[in-house]
PDB file of C-alpha atoms in Angstrom:
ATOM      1  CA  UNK F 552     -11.693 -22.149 -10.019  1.00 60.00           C
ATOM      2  CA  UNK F 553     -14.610 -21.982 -12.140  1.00 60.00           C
ATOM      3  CA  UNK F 554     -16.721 -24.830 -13.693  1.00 62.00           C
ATOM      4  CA  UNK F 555     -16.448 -26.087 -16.705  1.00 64.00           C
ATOM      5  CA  UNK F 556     -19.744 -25.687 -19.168  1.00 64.00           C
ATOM      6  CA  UNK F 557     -21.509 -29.536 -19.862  1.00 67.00           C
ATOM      7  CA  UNK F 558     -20.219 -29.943 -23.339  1.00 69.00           C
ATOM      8  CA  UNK F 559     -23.351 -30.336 -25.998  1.00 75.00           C
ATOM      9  CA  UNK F 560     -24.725 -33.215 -27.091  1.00 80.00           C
ATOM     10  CA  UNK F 561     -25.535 -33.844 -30.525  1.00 83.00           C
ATOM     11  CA  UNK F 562     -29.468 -35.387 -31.572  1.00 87.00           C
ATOM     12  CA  UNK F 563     -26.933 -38.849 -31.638  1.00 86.00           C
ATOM     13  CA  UNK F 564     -25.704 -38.998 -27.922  1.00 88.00           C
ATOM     14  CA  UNK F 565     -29.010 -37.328 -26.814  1.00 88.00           C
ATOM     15  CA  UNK F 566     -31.416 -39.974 -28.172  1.00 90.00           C
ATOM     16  CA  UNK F 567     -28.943 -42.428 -26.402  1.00 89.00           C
ATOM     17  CA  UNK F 568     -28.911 -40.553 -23.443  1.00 87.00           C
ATOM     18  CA  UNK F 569     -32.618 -40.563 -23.249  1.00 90.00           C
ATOM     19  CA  UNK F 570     -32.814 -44.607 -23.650  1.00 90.00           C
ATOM     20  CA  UNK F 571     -30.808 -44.878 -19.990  1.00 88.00           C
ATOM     21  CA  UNK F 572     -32.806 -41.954 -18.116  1.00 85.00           C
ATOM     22  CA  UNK F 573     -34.297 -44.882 -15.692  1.00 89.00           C
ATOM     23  CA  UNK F 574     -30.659 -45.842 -15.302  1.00 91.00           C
ATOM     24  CA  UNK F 575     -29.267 -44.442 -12.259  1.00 90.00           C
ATOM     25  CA  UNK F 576     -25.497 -45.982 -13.215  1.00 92.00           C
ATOM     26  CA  UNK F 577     -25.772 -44.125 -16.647  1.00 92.00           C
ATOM     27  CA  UNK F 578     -24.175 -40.400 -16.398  1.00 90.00           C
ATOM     28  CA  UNK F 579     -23.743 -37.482 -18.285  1.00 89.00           C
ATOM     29  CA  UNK F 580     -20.130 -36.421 -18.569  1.00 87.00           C
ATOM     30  CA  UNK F 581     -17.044 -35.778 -20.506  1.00 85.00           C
ATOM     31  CA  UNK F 582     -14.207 -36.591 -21.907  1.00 84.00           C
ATOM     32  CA  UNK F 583     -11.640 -34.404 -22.440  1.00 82.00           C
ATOM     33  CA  UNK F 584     -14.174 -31.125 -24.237  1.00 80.00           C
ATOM     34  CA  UNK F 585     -16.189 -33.822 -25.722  1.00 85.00           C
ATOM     35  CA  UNK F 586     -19.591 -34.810 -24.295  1.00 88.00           C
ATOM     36  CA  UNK F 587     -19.501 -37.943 -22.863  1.00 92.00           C
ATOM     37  CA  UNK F 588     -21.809 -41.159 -21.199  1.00 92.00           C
ATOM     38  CA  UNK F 589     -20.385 -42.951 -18.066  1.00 93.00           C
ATOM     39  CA  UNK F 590     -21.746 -45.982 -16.858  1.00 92.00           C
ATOM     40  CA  UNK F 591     -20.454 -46.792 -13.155  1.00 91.00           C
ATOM     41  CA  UNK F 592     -17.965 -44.196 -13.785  1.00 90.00           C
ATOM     42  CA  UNK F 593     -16.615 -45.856 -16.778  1.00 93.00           C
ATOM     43  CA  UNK F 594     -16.712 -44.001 -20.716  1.00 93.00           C
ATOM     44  CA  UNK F 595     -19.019 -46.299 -22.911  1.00 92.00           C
ATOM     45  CA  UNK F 596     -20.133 -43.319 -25.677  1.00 93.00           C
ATOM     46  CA  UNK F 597     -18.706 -39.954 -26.474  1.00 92.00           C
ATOM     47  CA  UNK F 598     -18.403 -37.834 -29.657  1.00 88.00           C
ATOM     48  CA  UNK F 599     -15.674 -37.046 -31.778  1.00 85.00           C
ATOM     49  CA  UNK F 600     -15.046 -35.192 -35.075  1.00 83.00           C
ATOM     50  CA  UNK F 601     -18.863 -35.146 -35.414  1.00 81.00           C
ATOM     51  CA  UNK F 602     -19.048 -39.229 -35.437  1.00 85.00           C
ATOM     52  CA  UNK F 603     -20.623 -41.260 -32.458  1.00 87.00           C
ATOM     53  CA  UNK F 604     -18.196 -43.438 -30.499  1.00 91.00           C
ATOM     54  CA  UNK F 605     -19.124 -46.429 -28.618  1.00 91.00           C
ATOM     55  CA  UNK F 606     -17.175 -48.914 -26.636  1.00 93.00           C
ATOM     56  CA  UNK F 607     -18.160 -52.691 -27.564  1.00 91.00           C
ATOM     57  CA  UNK F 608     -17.077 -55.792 -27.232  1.00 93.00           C
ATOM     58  CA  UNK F 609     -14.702 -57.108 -30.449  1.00 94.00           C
ATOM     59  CA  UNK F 610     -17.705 -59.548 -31.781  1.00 96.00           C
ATOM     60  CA  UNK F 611     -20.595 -56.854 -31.607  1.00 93.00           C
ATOM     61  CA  UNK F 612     -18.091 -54.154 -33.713  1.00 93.00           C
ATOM     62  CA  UNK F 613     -17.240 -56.961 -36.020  1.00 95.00           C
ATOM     63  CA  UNK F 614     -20.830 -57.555 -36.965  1.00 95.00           C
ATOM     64  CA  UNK F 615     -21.436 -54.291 -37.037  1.00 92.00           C
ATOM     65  CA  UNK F 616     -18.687 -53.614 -39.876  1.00 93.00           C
ATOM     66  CA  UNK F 617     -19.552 -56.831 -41.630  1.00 95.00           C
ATOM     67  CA  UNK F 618     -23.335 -55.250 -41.759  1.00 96.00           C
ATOM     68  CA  UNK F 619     -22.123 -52.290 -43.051  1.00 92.00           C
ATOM     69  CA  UNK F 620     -23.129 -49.960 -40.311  1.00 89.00           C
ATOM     70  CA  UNK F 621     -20.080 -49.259 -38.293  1.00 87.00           C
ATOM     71  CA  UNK F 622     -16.597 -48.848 -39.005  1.00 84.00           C
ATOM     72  CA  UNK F 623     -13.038 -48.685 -36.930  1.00 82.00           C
TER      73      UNK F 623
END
């Protein structure tokens, strides 16, 4: 079986990869074809359709959409 390529990150996911490069829990990876972040094995950012996708908690999305500067 041959490996899969590491799916490309966009300048987004990059720049957020490089803030965790001191964390060793923080991983490259995917999801699905998409490129992906794991921390302890778990998705917390990936890309899709060209947007940035986090996983938050409910209160931190809600003020982000309230500010104007996220949506669902």
């Amino acid at each position: 079986t041959m490996a899969r390529p590491e799916p490309a990150f966009s300048p987004a996911l990059e720049a957020l990869t490089n803030r965790y490069d001191a964390d060793a829990e923080v991983t490259r990876s995917r999801m699905l074809q998409a490129a992906a972040l794991k921390v302890r094995g778990k998705v917390f950012a990936f890309e899709s359709r060209g947007m940035l996708v986090l996983k938050l908690p409910a209160s931190r999305v809600d003020a982000l959409i309230a500010a104007g500067n996220a949506k669902r």
